[in-house]
Tab-separated table of C-alpha atoms in Angstrom:
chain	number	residue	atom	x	y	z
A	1	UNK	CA	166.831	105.022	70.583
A	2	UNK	CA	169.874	104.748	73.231
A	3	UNK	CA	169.847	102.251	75.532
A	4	UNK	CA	169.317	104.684	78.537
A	5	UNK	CA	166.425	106.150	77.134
A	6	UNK	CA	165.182	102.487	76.815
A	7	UNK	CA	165.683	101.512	80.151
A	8	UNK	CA	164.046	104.620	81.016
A	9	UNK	CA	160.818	103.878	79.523
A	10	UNK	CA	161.159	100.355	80.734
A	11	UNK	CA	161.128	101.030	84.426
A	12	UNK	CA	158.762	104.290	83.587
A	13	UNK	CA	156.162	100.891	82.177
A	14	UNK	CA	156.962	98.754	85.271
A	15	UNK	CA	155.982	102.230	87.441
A	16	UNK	CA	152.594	102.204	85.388
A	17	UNK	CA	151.725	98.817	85.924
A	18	UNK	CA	152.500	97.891	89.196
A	19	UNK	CA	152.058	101.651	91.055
A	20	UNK	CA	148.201	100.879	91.119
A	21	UNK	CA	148.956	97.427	93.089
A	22	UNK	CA	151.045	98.951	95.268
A	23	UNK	CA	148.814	101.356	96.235
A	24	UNK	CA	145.777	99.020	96.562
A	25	UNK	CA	148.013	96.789	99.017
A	26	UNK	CA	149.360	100.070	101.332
A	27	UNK	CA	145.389	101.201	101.469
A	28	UNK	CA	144.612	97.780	102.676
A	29	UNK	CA	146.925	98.708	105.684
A	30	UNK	CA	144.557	101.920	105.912
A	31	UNK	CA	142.327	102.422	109.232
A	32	UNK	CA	140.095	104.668	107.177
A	33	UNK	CA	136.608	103.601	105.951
A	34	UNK	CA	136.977	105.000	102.699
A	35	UNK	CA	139.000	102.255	100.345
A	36	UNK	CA	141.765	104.793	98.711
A	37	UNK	CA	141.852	107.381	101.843
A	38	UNK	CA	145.152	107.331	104.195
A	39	UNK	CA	143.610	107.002	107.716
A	40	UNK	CA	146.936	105.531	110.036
A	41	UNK	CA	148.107	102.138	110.073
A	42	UNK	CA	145.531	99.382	110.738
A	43	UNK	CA	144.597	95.679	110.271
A	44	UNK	CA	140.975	96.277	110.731
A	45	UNK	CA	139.977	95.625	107.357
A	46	UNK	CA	141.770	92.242	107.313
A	47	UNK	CA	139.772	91.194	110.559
A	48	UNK	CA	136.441	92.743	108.835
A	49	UNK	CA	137.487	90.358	106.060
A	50	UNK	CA	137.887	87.368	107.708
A	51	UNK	CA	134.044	87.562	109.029
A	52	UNK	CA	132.622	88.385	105.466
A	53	UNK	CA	131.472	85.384	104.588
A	54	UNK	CA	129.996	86.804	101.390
A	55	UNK	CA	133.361	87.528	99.671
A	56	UNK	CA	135.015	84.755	101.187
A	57	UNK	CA	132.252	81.962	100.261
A	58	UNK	CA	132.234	83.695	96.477
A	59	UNK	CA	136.346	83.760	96.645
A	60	UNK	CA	136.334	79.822	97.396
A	61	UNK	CA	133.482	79.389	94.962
A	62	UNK	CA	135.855	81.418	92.253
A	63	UNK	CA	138.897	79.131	93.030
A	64	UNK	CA	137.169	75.950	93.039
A	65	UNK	CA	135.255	76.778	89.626
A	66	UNK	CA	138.519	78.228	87.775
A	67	UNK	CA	140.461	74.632	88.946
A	68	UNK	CA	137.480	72.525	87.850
A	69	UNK	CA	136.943	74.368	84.290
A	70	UNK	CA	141.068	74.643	83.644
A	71	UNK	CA	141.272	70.843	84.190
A	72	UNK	CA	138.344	70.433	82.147
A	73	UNK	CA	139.639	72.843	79.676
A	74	UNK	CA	142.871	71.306	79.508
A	75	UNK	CA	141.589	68.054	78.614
A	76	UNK	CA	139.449	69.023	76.099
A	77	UNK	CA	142.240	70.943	74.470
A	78	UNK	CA	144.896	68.642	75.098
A	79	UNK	CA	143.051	66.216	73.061
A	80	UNK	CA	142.211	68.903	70.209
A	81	UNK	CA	145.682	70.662	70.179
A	82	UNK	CA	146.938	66.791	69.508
A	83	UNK	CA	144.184	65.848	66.733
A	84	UNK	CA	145.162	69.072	64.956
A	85	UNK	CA	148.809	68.964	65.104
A	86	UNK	CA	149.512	64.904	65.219
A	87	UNK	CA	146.700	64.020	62.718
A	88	UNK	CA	147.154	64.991	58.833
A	89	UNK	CA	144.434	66.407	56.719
A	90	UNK	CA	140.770	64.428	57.110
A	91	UNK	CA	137.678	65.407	56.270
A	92	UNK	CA	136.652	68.797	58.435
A	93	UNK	CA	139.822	69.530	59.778
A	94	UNK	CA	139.438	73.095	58.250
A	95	UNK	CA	136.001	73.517	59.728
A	96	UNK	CA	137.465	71.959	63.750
A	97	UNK	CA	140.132	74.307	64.001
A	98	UNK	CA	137.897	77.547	63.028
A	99	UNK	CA	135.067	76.188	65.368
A	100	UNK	CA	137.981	75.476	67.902
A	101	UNK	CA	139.530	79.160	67.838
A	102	UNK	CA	136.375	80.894	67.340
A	103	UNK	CA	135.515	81.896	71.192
A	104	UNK	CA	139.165	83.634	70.900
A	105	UNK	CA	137.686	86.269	68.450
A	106	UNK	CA	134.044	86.464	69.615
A	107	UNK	CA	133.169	89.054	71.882
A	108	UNK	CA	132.347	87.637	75.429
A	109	UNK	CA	129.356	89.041	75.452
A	110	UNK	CA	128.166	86.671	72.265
A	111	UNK	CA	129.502	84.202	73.737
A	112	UNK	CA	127.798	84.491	77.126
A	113	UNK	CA	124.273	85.188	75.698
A	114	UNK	CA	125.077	82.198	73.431
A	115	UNK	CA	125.293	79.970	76.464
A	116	UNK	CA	122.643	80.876	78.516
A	117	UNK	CA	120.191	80.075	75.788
A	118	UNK	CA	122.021	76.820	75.375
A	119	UNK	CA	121.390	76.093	78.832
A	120	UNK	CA	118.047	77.631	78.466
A	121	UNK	CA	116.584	75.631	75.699
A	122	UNK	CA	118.961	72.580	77.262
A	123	UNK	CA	116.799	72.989	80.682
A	124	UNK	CA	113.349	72.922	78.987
A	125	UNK	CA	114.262	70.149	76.565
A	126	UNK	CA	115.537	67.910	79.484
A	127	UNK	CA	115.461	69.146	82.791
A	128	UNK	CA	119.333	69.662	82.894
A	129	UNK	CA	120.958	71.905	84.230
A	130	UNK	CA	118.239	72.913	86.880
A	131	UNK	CA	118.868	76.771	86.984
A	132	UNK	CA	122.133	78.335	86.558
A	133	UNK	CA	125.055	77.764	88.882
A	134	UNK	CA	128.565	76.833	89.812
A	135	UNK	CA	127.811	74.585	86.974
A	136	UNK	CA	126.939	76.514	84.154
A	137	UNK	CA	129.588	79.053	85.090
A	138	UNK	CA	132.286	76.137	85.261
A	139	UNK	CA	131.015	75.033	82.273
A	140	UNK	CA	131.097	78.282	80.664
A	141	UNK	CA	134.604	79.212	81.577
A	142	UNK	CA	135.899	75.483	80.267
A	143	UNK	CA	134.596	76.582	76.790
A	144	UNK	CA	136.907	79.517	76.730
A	145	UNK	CA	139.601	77.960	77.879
A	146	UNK	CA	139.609	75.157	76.072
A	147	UNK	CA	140.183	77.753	73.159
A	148	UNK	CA	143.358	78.833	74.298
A	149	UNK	CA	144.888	75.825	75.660
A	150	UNK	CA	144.323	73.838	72.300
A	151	UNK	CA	146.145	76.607	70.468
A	152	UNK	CA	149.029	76.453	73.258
A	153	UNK	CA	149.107	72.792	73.347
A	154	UNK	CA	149.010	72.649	69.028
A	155	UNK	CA	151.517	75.380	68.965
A	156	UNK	CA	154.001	73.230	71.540
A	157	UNK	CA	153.368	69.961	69.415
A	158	UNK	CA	153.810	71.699	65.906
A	159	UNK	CA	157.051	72.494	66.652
A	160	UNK	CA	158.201	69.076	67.659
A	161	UNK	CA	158.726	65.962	65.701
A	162	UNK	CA	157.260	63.134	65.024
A	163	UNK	CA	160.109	61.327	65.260
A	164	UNK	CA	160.733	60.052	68.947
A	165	UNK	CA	157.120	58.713	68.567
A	166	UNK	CA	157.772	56.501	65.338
A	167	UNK	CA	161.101	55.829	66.498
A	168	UNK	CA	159.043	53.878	69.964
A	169	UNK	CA	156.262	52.523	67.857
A	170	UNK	CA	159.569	50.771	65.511
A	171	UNK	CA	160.950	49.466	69.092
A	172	UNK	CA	157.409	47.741	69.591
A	173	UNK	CA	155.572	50.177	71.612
A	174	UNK	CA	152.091	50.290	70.975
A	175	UNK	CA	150.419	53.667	69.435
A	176	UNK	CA	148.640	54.104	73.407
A	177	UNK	CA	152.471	53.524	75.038
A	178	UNK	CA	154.177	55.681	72.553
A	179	UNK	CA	151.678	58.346	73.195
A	180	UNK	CA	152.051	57.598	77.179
A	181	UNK	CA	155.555	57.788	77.216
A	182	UNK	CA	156.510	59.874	74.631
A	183	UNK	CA	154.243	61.844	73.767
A	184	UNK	CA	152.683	63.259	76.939
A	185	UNK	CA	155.654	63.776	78.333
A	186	UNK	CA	155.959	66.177	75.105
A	187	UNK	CA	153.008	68.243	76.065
A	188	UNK	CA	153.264	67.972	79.768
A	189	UNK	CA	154.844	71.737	79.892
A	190	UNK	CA	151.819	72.977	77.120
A	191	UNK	CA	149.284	71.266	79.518
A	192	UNK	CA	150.609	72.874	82.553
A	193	UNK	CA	150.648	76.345	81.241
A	194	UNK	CA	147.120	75.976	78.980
A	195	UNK	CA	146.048	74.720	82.626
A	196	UNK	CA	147.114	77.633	84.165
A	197	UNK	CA	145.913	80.452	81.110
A	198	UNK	CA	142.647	78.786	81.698
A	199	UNK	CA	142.654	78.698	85.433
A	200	UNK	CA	143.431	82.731	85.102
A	201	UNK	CA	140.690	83.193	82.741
A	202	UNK	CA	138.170	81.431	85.187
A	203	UNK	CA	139.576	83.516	88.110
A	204	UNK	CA	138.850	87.118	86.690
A	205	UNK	CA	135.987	86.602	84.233
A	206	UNK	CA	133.129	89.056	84.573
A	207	UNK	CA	131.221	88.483	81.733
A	208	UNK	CA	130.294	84.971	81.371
A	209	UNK	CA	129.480	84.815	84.758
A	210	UNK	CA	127.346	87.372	84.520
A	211	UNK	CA	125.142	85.836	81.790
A	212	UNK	CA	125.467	81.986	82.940
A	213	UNK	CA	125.527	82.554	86.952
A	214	UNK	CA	122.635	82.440	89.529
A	215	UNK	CA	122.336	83.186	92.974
A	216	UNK	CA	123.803	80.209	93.569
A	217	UNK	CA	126.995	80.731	91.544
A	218	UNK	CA	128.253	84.149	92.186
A	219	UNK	CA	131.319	84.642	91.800
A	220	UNK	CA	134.163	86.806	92.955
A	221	UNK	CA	134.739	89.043	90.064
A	222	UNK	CA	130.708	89.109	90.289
A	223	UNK	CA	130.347	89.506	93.615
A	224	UNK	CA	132.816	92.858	93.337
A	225	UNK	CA	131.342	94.417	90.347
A	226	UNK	CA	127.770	94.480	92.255
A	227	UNK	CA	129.723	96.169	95.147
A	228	UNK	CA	130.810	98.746	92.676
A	229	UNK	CA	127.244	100.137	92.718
A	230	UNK	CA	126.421	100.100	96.356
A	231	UNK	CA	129.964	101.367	97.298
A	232	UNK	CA	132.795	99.347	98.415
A	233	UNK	CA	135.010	99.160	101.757
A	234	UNK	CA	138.904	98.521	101.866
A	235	UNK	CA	138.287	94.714	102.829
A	236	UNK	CA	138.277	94.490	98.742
A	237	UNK	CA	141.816	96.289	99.331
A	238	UNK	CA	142.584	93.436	101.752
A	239	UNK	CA	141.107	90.207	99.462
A	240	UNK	CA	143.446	91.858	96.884
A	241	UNK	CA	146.326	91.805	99.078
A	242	UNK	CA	145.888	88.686	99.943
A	243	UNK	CA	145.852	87.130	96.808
A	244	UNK	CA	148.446	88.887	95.391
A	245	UNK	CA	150.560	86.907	98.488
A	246	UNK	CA	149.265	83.969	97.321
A	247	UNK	CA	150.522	84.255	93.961
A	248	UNK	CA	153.613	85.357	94.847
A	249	UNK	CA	154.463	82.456	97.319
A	250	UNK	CA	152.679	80.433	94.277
A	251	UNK	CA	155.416	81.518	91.677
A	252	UNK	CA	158.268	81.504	93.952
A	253	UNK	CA	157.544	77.586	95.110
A	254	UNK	CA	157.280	77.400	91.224
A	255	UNK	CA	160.709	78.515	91.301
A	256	UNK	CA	162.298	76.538	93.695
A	257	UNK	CA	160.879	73.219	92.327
A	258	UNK	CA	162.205	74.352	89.001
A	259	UNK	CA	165.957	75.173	90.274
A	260	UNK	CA	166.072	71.883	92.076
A	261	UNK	CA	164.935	70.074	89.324
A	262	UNK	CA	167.794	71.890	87.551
């Protein structure tokens, strides 16, 4: 294969994948009512979006769950990536790590029936949690994610030593300090992008919102799919838009801290 003809297929990849986007963004810009029909130039749909409080309140409610269940996520796989990559062989270690990447090879749709009769039998047993919410969705969302950062944050830890964190317990520093200062700072890029896989996760999920969620706790993602059957207008086109502008301003500030820190 020359490299012409790879370049070729490259860009004619790039054209697949981001064609669609563009064209959801310049139909945003689209005066017609119809979401993928030309109709002039118009910010109508943008103004029709700002006083949907519907898609809005479930956009906000998407964000804050997919922040709360990455941190949570994050934390709960920061601490198993660590046990399973710091910590030599003990008693079930086999048996953690298969129970820890199981919800990476189980369809969502076990694993979201699996929760809500956890939180079933959980709410007649004790009273908690009182219906299905923001909480059980967070909740929900922290369990796959904390999947996938553990295997990020055990795959950035296998590959580094042990040896800055004997050499600082040998200088005096106590197993909690050597972890603090050494080790952390080891995982700190791991953490960050486990944080972020999770927080992505959270954003788009569909399906375990769908099985965990109330009327209380809909979501974006759920919130669109339901418009799907009653037909939707181009203010979806202009959401989209606009959070495709937040992400880019997101990675580009991402950037700049990164070149200054350089």
């Amino acid at each position: 294969m020359t490299p012409r003809l790879v370049r070729v297929l490259l860009w004619a990849g790039l054209a697949f994948l981001w064609l669609p986007v563009a064209l959801l963004v310049a139909y945003a810009f689209s005066a017609s009512p119809v979401p993928f029909r030309w109709g002039g130039f118009s910010l109508r749909w943008f103004a029709a979006l700002a006083a949907n409080d519907r898609l809005l309140e479930a956009a906000w409610l998407s964000l804050r769950i997919a922040a709360g269940s990455a941190t949570l996520a994050t934390l709960l796989g920061g601490a198993l990536g660590w046990v399973l990559a710091r910590h030599g062989p003990f008693n079930g270690r086999a048996l953690l790590g298969t129970l820890a990447g199981t919800p990476l090879v189980l369809p969502e749709v076990v694993t979201g029936l699996s929760l809500l009769l956890l939180f079933v039998a959980l709410e007649g047993a004790t009273g908690w949690p009182a219906g299905r919410g923001a909480l059980t969705v967070l909740l929900a969302h922290a369990t796959l994610g904390t999947a996938y950062a553990a295997v990020v944050i055990q795959s950035r830890l296998a590959t580094r030593d042990r040896d800055l964190e004997e050499a600082a317990q040998d200088l005096g520093a106590t197993p909690a300090a050597a972890f603090a200062t050494v080790t952390l700072p080891l995982m700190a890029p791991a953490l960050a992008a486990g944080w972020l896989l999770a927080f992505t996760l959270s954003l788009d999920d569909v399906v375990l919102a769908s099985f965990t969620s109330g009327p209380s706790g809909t979501t974006l993602p759920v919130a669109l799919f339901s418009m799907l059957r009653l037909g939707m207008t181009p203010e979806v086109n202009a959401l989209a838009t606009l959070l495709l502008v937040a992400a880019a301003l997101t990675l580009a500030l991402v950037g700049l801290l990164l070149r200054r820190r350089d």
